mmCIF file of C-alpha atoms and ligand atoms in Angstrom:
data_model
loop_
_atom_site.group_PDB
_atom_site.id
_atom_site.type_symbol
_atom_site.label_atom_id
_atom_site.label_comp_id
_atom_site.label_asym_id
_atom_site.label_seq_id
_atom_site.Cartn_x
_atom_site.Cartn_y
_atom_site.Cartn_z
ATOM 1 C CA MET A 65 17.217 -5.421 -33.511
ATOM 2 C CA SER A 66 14.391 -4.482 -35.335
ATOM 3 C CA PRO A 67 11.369 -2.590 -33.579
ATOM 4 C CA SER A 68 9.138 -4.862 -35.035
ATOM 5 C CA VAL A 69 10.464 -7.253 -32.903
ATOM 6 C CA PHE A 70 7.651 -5.700 -30.250
ATOM 7 C CA SER A 71 4.657 -6.345 -32.925
ATOM 8 C CA SER A 72 5.595 -9.830 -33.324
ATOM 9 C CA LEU A 73 4.202 -10.630 -29.749
ATOM 10 C CA PRO A 74 0.088 -11.821 -29.931
ATOM 11 C CA THR A 75 -2.452 -9.315 -28.888
ATOM 12 C CA PRO A 76 -2.759 -9.877 -24.602
ATOM 13 C CA ARG A 77 -5.782 -10.361 -23.501
ATOM 14 C CA PRO A 78 -6.840 -7.805 -20.558
ATOM 15 C CA ASP A 79 -7.518 -9.342 -17.552
ATOM 16 C CA PRO A 80 -11.761 -8.469 -17.408
ATOM 17 C CA ILE A 81 -11.670 -7.539 -13.780
ATOM 18 C CA PHE A 82 -9.287 -4.314 -14.843
ATOM 19 C CA SER A 83 -11.177 -3.756 -18.035
ATOM 20 C CA ILE A 84 -14.629 -3.529 -16.800
ATOM 21 C CA PHE A 85 -13.415 -1.810 -13.649
ATOM 22 C CA ALA A 86 -12.293 0.644 -15.807
ATOM 23 C CA GLU A 87 -15.271 1.074 -17.626
ATOM 24 C CA ALA A 88 -17.472 1.193 -14.486
ATOM 25 C CA VAL A 89 -15.331 4.052 -13.481
ATOM 26 C CA ALA A 90 -15.855 6.089 -17.102
ATOM 27 C CA ALA A 91 -19.330 5.406 -16.642
ATOM 28 C CA GLY A 92 -19.262 7.861 -13.187
ATOM 29 C CA PRO A 93 -21.149 7.993 -10.097
ATOM 30 C CA GLU A 94 -24.433 7.103 -12.190
ATOM 31 C CA ALA A 95 -22.732 3.650 -12.745
ATOM 32 C CA ILE A 96 -22.978 0.497 -9.949
ATOM 33 C CA ASN A 97 -19.652 -1.527 -9.975
ATOM 34 C CA CYS A 98 -19.640 -4.938 -8.920
ATOM 35 C CA THR A 99 -16.685 -5.758 -10.463
ATOM 36 C CA ALA A 100 -13.359 -5.718 -8.230
ATOM 37 C CA GLY A 101 -13.561 -7.397 -4.680
ATOM 38 C CA VAL A 102 -13.147 -4.154 -2.357
ATOM 39 C CA LEU A 103 -14.988 -3.368 0.339
ATOM 40 C CA THR A 104 -16.229 0.509 -0.327
ATOM 41 C CA ASP A 105 -18.847 2.945 2.024
ATOM 42 C CA GLU A 106 -21.826 3.991 0.758
ATOM 43 C CA ASP A 107 -20.254 6.913 -1.770
ATOM 44 C CA GLY A 108 -18.544 4.185 -3.258
ATOM 45 C CA GLN A 109 -15.293 4.726 -2.205
ATOM 46 C CA VAL A 110 -12.413 2.222 -0.329
ATOM 47 C CA SER A 111 -13.405 1.842 3.011
ATOM 48 C CA LEU A 112 -10.290 2.037 5.631
ATOM 49 C CA LEU A 113 -10.499 0.097 8.678
ATOM 50 C CA PRO A 114 -10.321 3.150 11.507
ATOM 51 C CA SER A 115 -8.024 0.251 13.839
ATOM 52 C CA VAL A 116 -5.680 0.235 10.656
ATOM 53 C CA GLN A 117 -5.853 4.472 10.181
ATOM 54 C CA ARG A 118 -4.220 4.711 13.367
ATOM 55 C CA ALA A 119 -1.795 2.269 12.638
ATOM 56 C CA ILE A 120 -0.934 4.180 9.700
ATOM 57 C CA ALA A 121 -0.352 7.152 11.530
ATOM 58 C CA ASP A 122 1.611 5.732 13.906
ATOM 59 C CA VAL A 123 3.978 4.186 11.290
ATOM 60 C CA SER A 124 3.721 7.754 9.232
ATOM 61 C CA ALA A 125 5.400 9.324 12.571
ATOM 62 C CA GLU A 126 8.205 7.173 12.581
ATOM 63 C CA LEU A 127 8.940 7.164 8.986
ATOM 64 C CA PRO A 128 10.928 10.759 8.610
ATOM 65 C CA LYS A 129 13.526 8.785 11.961
ATOM 66 C CA LEU A 130 14.362 5.649 9.584
ATOM 67 C CA ARG A 131 16.664 4.686 6.956
ATOM 68 C CA PHE A 132 15.539 2.467 4.443
ATOM 69 C CA GLY A 133 18.436 -0.302 4.082
ATOM 70 C CA TYR A 134 17.468 -3.521 1.926
ATOM 71 C CA PRO A 135 15.394 -5.977 4.316
ATOM 72 C CA THR A 136 15.579 -9.372 4.725
ATOM 73 C CA LEU A 137 14.195 -11.602 2.179
ATOM 74 C CA LEU A 138 12.081 -13.226 4.344
ATOM 75 C CA GLY A 139 10.342 -9.728 5.581
ATOM 76 C CA LEU A 140 10.175 -8.396 8.871
ATOM 77 C CA PRO A 141 10.313 -10.701 11.772
ATOM 78 C CA ASN A 142 7.367 -9.123 13.744
ATOM 79 C CA TYR A 143 4.987 -8.818 11.000
ATOM 80 C CA ARG A 144 5.487 -12.832 10.329
ATOM 81 C CA ALA A 145 5.077 -13.489 13.644
ATOM 82 C CA CYS A 146 1.912 -11.931 13.583
ATOM 83 C CA VAL A 147 0.728 -13.201 10.819
ATOM 84 C CA HIS A 148 1.777 -16.618 11.955
ATOM 85 C CA ARG A 149 -0.091 -15.924 15.647
ATOM 86 C CA LEU A 150 -3.211 -15.195 13.229
ATOM 87 C CA LEU A 151 -3.170 -18.446 11.004
ATOM 88 C CA PHE A 152 -2.188 -20.510 13.969
ATOM 89 C CA GLY A 153 -3.140 -18.976 17.172
ATOM 90 C CA GLU A 154 -1.355 -17.677 20.068
ATOM 91 C CA THR A 155 0.788 -20.532 20.674
ATOM 92 C CA TYR A 156 1.279 -23.353 18.331
ATOM 93 C CA PRO A 157 2.844 -26.739 17.928
ATOM 94 C CA TRP A 158 3.628 -26.365 14.028
ATOM 95 C CA TYR A 159 6.993 -25.468 12.650
ATOM 96 C CA VAL A 160 6.555 -23.071 10.302
ATOM 97 C CA SER A 161 8.972 -21.673 7.436
ATOM 98 C CA SER A 162 7.334 -18.035 5.765
ATOM 99 C CA ILE A 163 8.201 -15.217 3.913
ATOM 100 C CA ALA A 164 6.058 -11.683 3.527
ATOM 101 C CA THR A 165 5.385 -11.390 0.010
ATOM 102 C CA THR A 166 4.024 -8.397 -2.616
ATOM 103 C CA GLY A 167 -0.054 -9.350 -1.604
ATOM 104 C CA GLY A 168 -2.046 -12.734 -1.281
ATOM 105 C CA THR A 169 -1.093 -12.792 -5.346
ATOM 106 C CA GLY A 170 2.778 -12.960 -4.394
ATOM 107 C CA ALA A 171 2.676 -15.475 -1.898
ATOM 108 C CA LEU A 172 0.484 -17.482 -4.224
ATOM 109 C CA ALA A 173 3.245 -17.040 -6.961
ATOM 110 C CA ILE A 174 5.910 -17.846 -4.384
ATOM 111 C CA ASN A 175 3.818 -21.048 -2.618
ATOM 112 C CA LEU A 176 3.118 -22.784 -6.492
ATOM 113 C CA ARG A 177 6.726 -22.311 -7.534
ATOM 114 C CA LEU A 178 7.587 -24.058 -4.159
ATOM 115 C CA MET A 179 4.656 -26.490 -4.310
ATOM 116 C CA LYS A 180 6.155 -27.284 -8.335
ATOM 117 C CA SER A 181 9.703 -28.317 -6.525
ATOM 118 C CA LEU A 182 8.071 -30.586 -3.672
ATOM 119 C CA LEU A 183 5.697 -32.765 -6.282
ATOM 120 C CA LYS A 184 7.387 -35.328 -9.091
ATOM 121 C CA SER A 185 4.371 -34.836 -10.910
ATOM 122 C CA GLY A 186 3.606 -31.307 -11.126
ATOM 123 C CA ARG A 187 0.101 -32.070 -11.022
ATOM 124 C CA LEU A 188 -2.408 -29.115 -9.303
ATOM 125 C CA LEU A 189 -5.938 -29.995 -8.434
ATOM 126 C CA LEU A 190 -7.613 -26.743 -9.069
ATOM 127 C CA PRO A 191 -11.782 -26.834 -7.822
ATOM 128 C CA VAL A 192 -12.986 -24.645 -10.744
ATOM 129 C CA PRO A 193 -14.716 -22.110 -10.838
ATOM 130 C CA ALA A 194 -11.877 -20.748 -9.102
ATOM 131 C CA TRP A 195 -10.371 -17.195 -8.402
ATOM 132 C CA ALA A 196 -9.589 -15.568 -11.701
ATOM 133 C CA ASN A 197 -5.777 -15.044 -10.869
ATOM 134 C CA HIS A 198 -5.507 -18.870 -9.332
ATOM 135 C CA LYS A 199 -4.568 -20.374 -12.914
ATOM 136 C CA PRO A 200 -2.217 -18.173 -14.357
ATOM 137 C CA PRO A 201 0.272 -18.487 -11.948
ATOM 138 C CA ALA A 202 -0.067 -21.932 -11.415
ATOM 139 C CA LEU A 203 0.553 -22.225 -15.133
ATOM 140 C CA ALA A 204 3.683 -20.016 -14.566
ATOM 141 C CA ALA A 205 5.014 -22.185 -12.232
ATOM 142 C CA ASN A 206 4.746 -24.862 -14.678
ATOM 143 C CA LEU A 207 2.062 -26.846 -12.830
ATOM 144 C CA ALA A 208 -0.158 -28.667 -14.963
ATOM 145 C CA VAL A 209 -3.449 -27.894 -14.000
ATOM 146 C CA VAL A 210 -6.321 -30.324 -13.364
ATOM 147 C CA SER A 211 -9.644 -28.350 -13.355
ATOM 148 C CA VAL A 212 -12.266 -30.090 -11.083
ATOM 149 C CA PRO A 213 -15.971 -29.169 -10.824
ATOM 150 C CA TYR A 214 -16.784 -27.233 -6.988
ATOM 151 C CA ILE A 215 -19.756 -26.373 -7.521
ATOM 152 C CA SER A 216 -23.014 -28.737 -7.984
ATOM 153 C CA ASP A 217 -27.230 -28.152 -8.606
ATOM 154 C CA GLY A 218 -25.788 -24.332 -6.935
ATOM 155 C CA ALA A 219 -24.142 -25.875 -3.654
ATOM 156 C CA VAL A 220 -20.280 -26.689 -2.858
ATOM 157 C CA SER A 221 -19.876 -30.661 -4.041
ATOM 158 C CA MET A 222 -17.082 -32.644 -3.234
ATOM 159 C CA SER A 223 -17.873 -35.583 -4.967
ATOM 160 C CA THR A 224 -16.064 -35.177 -8.450
ATOM 161 C CA LEU A 225 -13.312 -33.772 -6.616
ATOM 162 C CA ILE A 226 -12.689 -36.666 -4.158
ATOM 163 C CA ASP A 227 -13.463 -39.460 -7.212
ATOM 164 C CA GLN A 228 -10.430 -37.433 -8.684
ATOM 165 C CA ILE A 229 -8.403 -37.651 -5.837
ATOM 166 C CA LYS A 230 -8.823 -41.686 -5.311
ATOM 167 C CA ARG A 231 -7.525 -42.005 -9.101
ATOM 168 C CA GLU A 232 -4.459 -40.205 -8.541
ATOM 169 C CA LYS A 233 -1.989 -42.323 -8.898
ATOM 170 C CA GLY A 234 1.353 -40.451 -7.973
ATOM 171 C CA ASP A 235 1.470 -37.321 -5.505
ATOM 172 C CA PHE A 236 -0.096 -33.931 -6.448
ATOM 173 C CA GLY A 237 -1.213 -30.753 -5.099
ATOM 174 C CA LEU A 238 -4.673 -29.285 -4.314
ATOM 175 C CA LEU A 239 -5.374 -25.505 -4.307
ATOM 176 C CA LEU A 240 -8.419 -24.730 -1.875
ATOM 177 C CA GLN A 241 -10.182 -21.131 -0.441
ATOM 178 C CA VAL A 242 -9.948 -20.990 3.689
ATOM 179 C CA GLY A 243 -13.189 -18.987 3.174
ATOM 180 C CA CYS A 244 -15.615 -16.481 1.639
ATOM 181 C CA HIS A 245 -14.733 -18.494 -1.352
ATOM 182 C CA ASN A 246 -13.943 -16.101 -4.267
ATOM 183 C CA PRO A 247 -15.736 -16.083 -7.098
ATOM 184 C CA THR A 248 -18.884 -17.717 -5.447
ATOM 185 C CA GLY A 249 -18.749 -16.970 -1.637
ATOM 186 C CA LEU A 250 -19.892 -21.032 -1.105
ATOM 187 C CA ASP A 251 -17.396 -22.567 1.348
ATOM 188 C CA LEU A 252 -17.355 -25.880 2.488
ATOM 189 C CA THR A 253 -19.406 -27.203 5.963
ATOM 190 C CA ASP A 254 -17.347 -28.589 8.722
ATOM 191 C CA GLU A 255 -18.204 -32.184 7.278
ATOM 192 C CA GLN A 256 -17.028 -31.243 3.876
ATOM 193 C CA TRP A 257 -13.811 -30.339 5.173
ATOM 194 C CA ASP A 258 -13.538 -33.732 6.656
ATOM 195 C CA GLY A 259 -14.796 -35.838 4.076
ATOM 196 C CA LEU A 260 -11.741 -34.481 1.876
ATOM 197 C CA ILE A 261 -9.241 -34.797 4.791
ATOM 198 C CA ASP A 262 -10.204 -38.355 5.620
ATOM 199 C CA VAL A 263 -9.303 -39.171 1.668
ATOM 200 C CA LEU A 264 -6.362 -36.957 1.135
ATOM 201 C CA ARG A 265 -4.696 -38.117 4.529
ATOM 202 C CA GLU A 266 -4.300 -41.757 2.354
ATOM 203 C CA LYS A 267 -2.810 -39.700 -0.498
ATOM 204 C CA ASP A 268 0.545 -38.153 -1.150
ATOM 205 C CA CYS A 269 -0.326 -34.734 -1.614
ATOM 206 C CA VAL A 270 0.430 -31.562 -0.877
ATOM 207 C CA VAL A 271 -2.286 -28.711 -0.020
ATOM 208 C CA LEU A 272 -1.819 -24.893 -0.853
ATOM 209 C CA LEU A 273 -4.773 -23.239 1.491
ATOM 210 C CA ASP A 274 -5.654 -19.739 0.365
ATOM 211 C CA SER A 275 -6.425 -17.257 3.176
ATOM 212 C CA ALA A 276 -7.124 -14.153 1.251
ATOM 213 C CA TYR A 277 -10.509 -12.864 3.623
ATOM 214 C CA GLN A 278 -9.554 -13.931 7.221
ATOM 215 C CA GLY A 279 -11.855 -12.228 9.533
ATOM 216 C CA LEU A 280 -14.703 -11.506 6.744
ATOM 217 C CA LYS A 281 -16.508 -14.599 7.386
ATOM 218 C CA ASP A 282 -16.181 -15.035 11.396
ATOM 219 C CA GLU A 283 -14.113 -14.172 13.588
ATOM 220 C CA PRO A 284 -10.456 -14.285 12.773
ATOM 221 C CA GLU A 285 -9.950 -17.607 15.344
ATOM 222 C CA LYS A 286 -12.982 -19.162 13.556
ATOM 223 C CA ASP A 287 -12.192 -18.727 10.083
ATOM 224 C CA ARG A 288 -8.615 -19.822 10.990
ATOM 225 C CA GLU A 289 -10.391 -23.302 11.974
ATOM 226 C CA PRO A 290 -9.919 -24.989 8.443
ATOM 227 C CA ILE A 291 -6.038 -24.647 8.576
ATOM 228 C CA ASP A 292 -5.878 -26.352 11.906
ATOM 229 C CA ARG A 293 -8.060 -29.492 10.592
ATOM 230 C CA PHE A 294 -5.080 -30.079 7.836
ATOM 231 C CA LEU A 295 -2.225 -29.597 10.077
ATOM 232 C CA GLU A 296 -4.159 -32.102 12.813
ATOM 233 C CA ALA A 297 -4.028 -34.443 9.994
ATOM 234 C CA GLY A 298 -0.761 -34.172 9.150
ATOM 235 C CA ILE A 299 -1.478 -33.331 5.615
ATOM 236 C CA PRO A 300 1.579 -31.563 4.264
ATOM 237 C CA THR A 301 0.497 -28.015 4.080
ATOM 238 C CA LEU A 302 1.109 -24.872 2.313
ATOM 239 C CA ILE A 303 -0.539 -21.275 2.941
ATOM 240 C CA THR A 304 -0.983 -18.105 1.469
ATOM 241 C CA TRP A 305 -2.237 -15.371 3.120
ATOM 242 C CA SER A 306 -3.455 -11.801 2.227
ATOM 243 C CA ALA A 307 -3.647 -8.417 4.085
ATOM 244 C CA ALA A 308 -5.695 -6.470 1.447
ATOM 245 C CA LYS A 309 -9.146 -6.834 2.472
ATOM 246 C CA ASN A 310 -8.651 -7.803 6.433
ATOM 247 C CA HIS A 311 -6.375 -4.703 6.722
ATOM 248 C CA SER A 312 -8.199 -2.534 3.784
ATOM 249 C CA ILE A 313 -4.579 -2.044 2.503
ATOM 250 C CA TYR A 314 -5.152 -3.301 -0.912
ATOM 251 C CA ALA A 315 -2.452 -0.927 -2.194
ATOM 252 C CA LEU A 316 0.229 -1.601 0.449
ATOM 253 C CA ARG A 317 0.364 -4.833 -1.198
ATOM 254 C CA THR A 318 1.054 -6.955 1.866
ATOM 255 C CA GLY A 319 0.924 -10.450 1.788
ATOM 256 C CA LEU A 320 2.460 -14.256 3.306
ATOM 257 C CA ALA A 321 3.778 -17.243 2.328
ATOM 258 C CA CYS A 322 4.005 -20.379 4.569
ATOM 259 C CA ALA A 323 4.231 -23.909 4.581
ATOM 260 C CA VAL A 324 4.056 -25.963 7.992
ATOM 261 C CA VAL A 325 7.015 -28.503 8.359
ATOM 262 C CA PRO A 326 7.656 -31.874 10.256
ATOM 263 C CA ASP A 327 10.592 -30.705 12.210
ATOM 264 C CA ALA A 328 12.744 -27.517 13.170
ATOM 265 C CA SER A 329 15.852 -28.644 10.989
ATOM 266 C CA LEU A 330 13.513 -28.043 8.051
ATOM 267 C CA VAL A 331 12.510 -24.541 8.646
ATOM 268 C CA SER A 332 15.463 -22.938 7.577
ATOM 269 C CA SER A 333 15.595 -25.544 4.926
ATOM 270 C CA ILE A 334 12.379 -24.020 3.488
ATOM 271 C CA ASP A 335 13.393 -20.374 4.267
ATOM 272 C CA GLY A 336 16.380 -21.072 1.847
ATOM 273 C CA HIS A 337 14.091 -21.787 -0.736
ATOM 274 C CA TYR A 338 11.122 -19.121 -0.256
ATOM 275 C CA SER A 339 14.861 -16.425 -0.118
ATOM 276 C CA ARG A 340 15.616 -17.933 -3.495
ATOM 277 C CA ILE A 341 12.639 -17.988 -5.019
ATOM 278 C CA THR A 342 11.570 -14.553 -3.922
ATOM 279 C CA ARG A 343 15.070 -13.515 -5.190
ATOM 280 C CA GLN A 344 15.021 -14.458 -8.494
ATOM 281 C CA MET A 345 11.524 -13.297 -9.022
ATOM 282 C CA HIS A 346 11.935 -9.370 -7.145
ATOM 283 C CA SER A 347 13.931 -9.913 -4.668
ATOM 284 C CA SER A 348 12.609 -8.796 -0.470
ATOM 285 C CA SER A 349 8.797 -7.086 -0.790
ATOM 286 C CA ALA A 350 8.299 -4.086 0.383
ATOM 287 C CA THR A 351 7.889 -3.371 3.797
ATOM 288 C CA ILE A 352 5.598 -0.417 4.443
ATOM 289 C CA GLY A 353 2.482 -2.818 4.510
ATOM 290 C CA GLN A 354 4.164 -5.325 6.822
ATOM 291 C CA MET A 355 4.617 -2.188 9.228
ATOM 292 C CA VAL A 356 1.112 -1.343 9.370
ATOM 293 C CA VAL A 357 -0.261 -5.380 10.198
ATOM 294 C CA SER A 358 2.432 -5.346 12.661
ATOM 295 C CA ARG A 359 1.317 -2.022 14.479
ATOM 296 C CA THR A 360 -2.170 -3.009 14.332
ATOM 297 C CA GLN A 361 -1.504 -6.344 15.466
ATOM 298 C CA GLU A 362 0.599 -5.217 18.460
ATOM 299 C CA ALA A 363 -1.671 -1.678 19.547
ATOM 300 C CA TYR A 364 -4.572 -1.883 18.215
ATOM 301 C CA ARG A 365 -6.360 -5.602 18.133
ATOM 302 C CA ASP A 366 -9.504 -5.230 19.804
ATOM 303 C CA GLU A 367 -10.260 -2.471 17.269
ATOM 304 C CA TRP A 368 -9.232 -4.028 14.753
ATOM 305 C CA LEU A 369 -11.319 -7.172 15.708
ATOM 306 C CA ALA A 370 -14.382 -4.613 16.239
ATOM 307 C CA ASP A 371 -13.853 -3.021 12.996
ATOM 308 C CA LEU A 372 -13.818 -6.815 11.385
ATOM 309 C CA ARG A 373 -17.139 -7.258 13.360
ATOM 310 C CA LYS A 374 -18.770 -4.416 11.479
ATOM 311 C CA ALA A 375 -17.492 -4.600 8.247
ATOM 312 C CA ARG A 376 -19.115 -8.406 8.417
ATOM 313 C CA THR A 377 -22.427 -7.220 9.097
ATOM 314 C CA ASN A 378 -22.561 -4.410 6.873
ATOM 315 C CA VAL A 379 -21.899 -6.964 4.339
ATOM 316 C CA SER A 380 -23.927 -9.808 5.176
ATOM 317 C CA HIS A 381 -26.701 -6.817 5.267
ATOM 318 C CA LYS A 382 -26.405 -6.523 1.580
ATOM 319 C CA ARG A 383 -26.780 -10.053 1.348
ATOM 320 C CA SER A 384 -30.179 -10.343 2.902
ATOM 321 C CA LEU A 385 -31.550 -7.154 1.456
ATOM 322 C CA MET A 386 -30.351 -8.536 -1.776
ATOM 323 C CA THR A 387 -31.833 -11.833 -1.385
ATOM 324 C CA GLN A 388 -35.132 -10.336 -0.023
ATOM 325 C CA SER A 389 -35.206 -8.171 -3.233
ATOM 326 C CA LEU A 390 -34.269 -11.123 -6.069
ATOM 327 C CA PRO A 391 -36.311 -13.528 -7.152
ATOM 328 C CA ALA A 392 -36.168 -17.313 -5.574
ATOM 329 C CA SER A 393 -33.943 -18.154 -8.432
ATOM 330 C CA PHE A 394 -31.047 -16.014 -7.131
ATOM 331 C CA HIS A 395 -31.745 -17.606 -3.610
ATOM 332 C CA ALA A 396 -28.980 -20.656 -3.522
ATOM 333 C CA ALA A 397 -25.891 -18.023 -5.346
ATOM 334 C CA LEU A 398 -26.621 -15.743 -2.563
ATOM 335 C CA LYS A 399 -26.393 -18.352 1.017
ATOM 336 C CA GLY A 400 -22.634 -17.583 0.951
ATOM 337 C CA PHE A 401 -19.952 -15.555 2.915
ATOM 338 C CA GLY A 402 -17.770 -12.692 2.253
ATOM 339 C CA MET A 403 -18.319 -10.401 -0.489
ATOM 340 C CA PHE A 404 -18.860 -12.314 -3.656
ATOM 341 C CA ALA A 405 -21.726 -14.444 -5.018
ATOM 342 C CA MET A 406 -22.439 -15.596 -8.661
ATOM 343 C CA LEU A 407 -25.488 -14.814 -9.751
ATOM 344 C CA PRO A 408 -27.453 -16.930 -12.200
ATOM 345 C CA LEU A 409 -27.196 -14.706 -15.665
ATOM 346 C CA THR A 410 -26.335 -15.123 -18.945
ATOM 347 C CA VAL A 411 -23.873 -13.416 -20.511
ATOM 348 C CA GLU A 412 -26.682 -11.434 -22.860
ATOM 349 C CA GLN A 413 -28.178 -10.204 -19.532
ATOM 350 C CA ILE A 414 -24.848 -9.241 -17.789
ATOM 351 C CA ARG A 415 -24.490 -7.230 -21.278
ATOM 352 C CA ALA A 416 -27.847 -5.669 -21.000
ATOM 353 C CA LEU A 417 -27.050 -4.514 -17.558
ATOM 354 C CA LYS A 418 -24.056 -2.696 -18.299
ATOM 355 C CA LYS A 419 -25.272 -1.112 -21.933
ATOM 356 C CA GLU A 420 -28.720 -0.210 -20.502
ATOM 357 C CA HIS A 421 -28.673 0.485 -17.133
ATOM 358 C CA ASN A 422 -25.198 1.201 -16.350
ATOM 359 C CA VAL A 423 -24.405 -2.144 -14.030
ATOM 360 C CA PHE A 424 -20.991 -3.923 -14.226
ATOM 361 C CA MET A 425 -19.948 -6.994 -13.570
ATOM 362 C CA THR A 426 -17.599 -9.703 -14.918
ATOM 363 C CA GLU A 427 -19.666 -11.803 -17.731
ATOM 364 C CA ASP A 428 -19.267 -15.125 -15.191
ATOM 365 C CA GLY A 429 -21.727 -13.165 -12.966
ATOM 366 C CA ARG A 430 -19.171 -12.982 -10.171
ATOM 367 C CA ILE A 431 -20.937 -9.423 -8.162
ATOM 368 C CA ASN A 432 -18.877 -7.932 -5.178
ATOM 369 C CA ILE A 433 -21.769 -7.431 -2.989
ATOM 370 C CA ALA A 434 -19.808 -4.854 -0.818
ATOM 371 C CA GLY A 435 -19.438 -2.631 -4.218
ATOM 372 C CA ILE A 436 -23.136 -1.917 -3.891
ATOM 373 C CA PRO A 437 -24.209 1.358 -1.712
ATOM 374 C CA ASN A 438 -26.956 -0.177 0.848
ATOM 375 C CA ALA A 439 -28.897 3.538 -0.641
ATOM 376 C CA ARG A 440 -28.832 1.361 -4.069
ATOM 377 C CA MET A 441 -29.644 -2.319 -3.187
ATOM 378 C CA VAL A 442 -33.071 -1.865 -4.220
ATOM 379 C CA GLU A 443 -32.046 -0.393 -7.740
ATOM 380 C CA PHE A 444 -29.577 -2.898 -8.317
ATOM 381 C CA CYS A 445 -32.482 -6.039 -7.667
ATOM 382 C CA GLU A 446 -34.915 -3.992 -9.736
ATOM 383 C CA LYS A 447 -32.014 -3.612 -12.434
ATOM 384 C CA VAL A 448 -31.655 -7.311 -12.554
ATOM 385 C CA GLU A 449 -34.653 -8.104 -12.744
ATOM 386 C CA ARG A 450 -35.676 -6.004 -15.604
ATOM 387 C CA VAL A 451 -32.922 -8.370 -17.916
ATOM 388 C CA ILE A 452 -34.412 -11.724 -16.698
HETATM 389 C C1 PLP B 797 -9.292 -15.687 -3.362
HETATM 390 C C2 PLP B 797 -7.976 -14.831 -3.360
HETATM 391 N N1 PLP B 797 -6.527 -15.525 -3.070
HETATM 392 C C3 PLP B 797 -5.931 -14.012 -3.321
HETATM 393 C C4 PLP B 797 -5.892 -12.864 -3.360
HETATM 394 C C5 PLP B 797 -4.870 -11.772 -3.819
HETATM 395 O O1 PLP B 797 -4.527 -10.839 -2.687
HETATM 396 P P1 PLP B 797 -3.469 -9.824 -3.095
HETATM 397 O O2 PLP B 797 -5.168 -8.691 -3.037
HETATM 398 O O3 PLP B 797 -3.367 -9.717 -1.234
HETATM 399 O O4 PLP B 797 -2.936 -10.105 -4.172
HETATM 400 C C6 PLP B 797 -7.113 -12.340 -3.769
HETATM 401 C C7 PLP B 797 -7.891 -11.000 -4.119
HETATM 402 O O5 PLP B 797 -9.010 -10.377 -4.327
HETATM 403 C C8 PLP B 797 -8.373 -13.130 -3.957
HETATM 404 O O6 PLP B 797 -9.731 -13.279 -4.075
#
């Protein structure tokens, strides 16, 4: 093989979130880093929820006594049961097949591959703007992605999506975010969920619900409501879940993919498909994060709920500080939930923020509000005002 075989590849485009994040880190403590979606403390350090910290201490104390044989392809049963309870409630009437995954991203990769094998058309409707890593794994799963506008006049609008759904002739998939929409922070209202479900009920559709922020909009119990709506309507539903943000264990890469199936006999069939897909990708997922989530849920649940409440209050406080300090033209963009908002800034203004003011965000204007310390919020807003 000629060594030049490697240089025959085109230069890859780096994911801007990672490259701008690296620039912000290199710029040192003066920089305001609004890039990656992590909850940080006043010093800019990644926050660790105290309840999860206790669970980590317990798991760490156990580790020397353990043997590390291969886990089953589906992951640890008690972990999967804990996440099922978070997603569906203490008791639920659904039949659920699930697999522990390498983060919410792994769950997406697996569920998109499952979706591809469920659909004859291979079509996936994707409301945009979407999370930057929704379309790439869908394309990698050989789905044909049809982008449909999610926002109109600064607010969530379902009308173009509903028109598109009505035009679909055969089967199709639809990827939706359950709450704390990334990148806009703007979620569907209850009426919009119901209107959408009414149209989907008449169609041959598989919905993939991405739940990466359960407990960061409202109580986890409340945040799972959109999922219930789809299940009660009998719409075939796949779900991806991430423990990165709501357990503050980004590095442990812990998630779950699941499919809600109409009868018990199908659970083992879909379990088999999940096992086959993960085996092809990277075999089973690492289990430490699964142990941490199970321990948190089994031993420190009340504390965890209190930690999440505190995190939510902190982020919504930042949102109101920002709303008070930025001009009215920014207010619609800040009406949402969770850590993200998309500021109505031009690429030139975003570049000027970086070059002249050490403020780092991706060029679509998405900011992680939770990445800005309270003490620097006024400074951030003043800098934004200077470029507009
Ligand atoms: C909407 C959405 N889905 C999925 C994920 C993936 O989560 P994880 O970091 O666990 O891979 C993220 C992470 O930012 C996200 O914002």
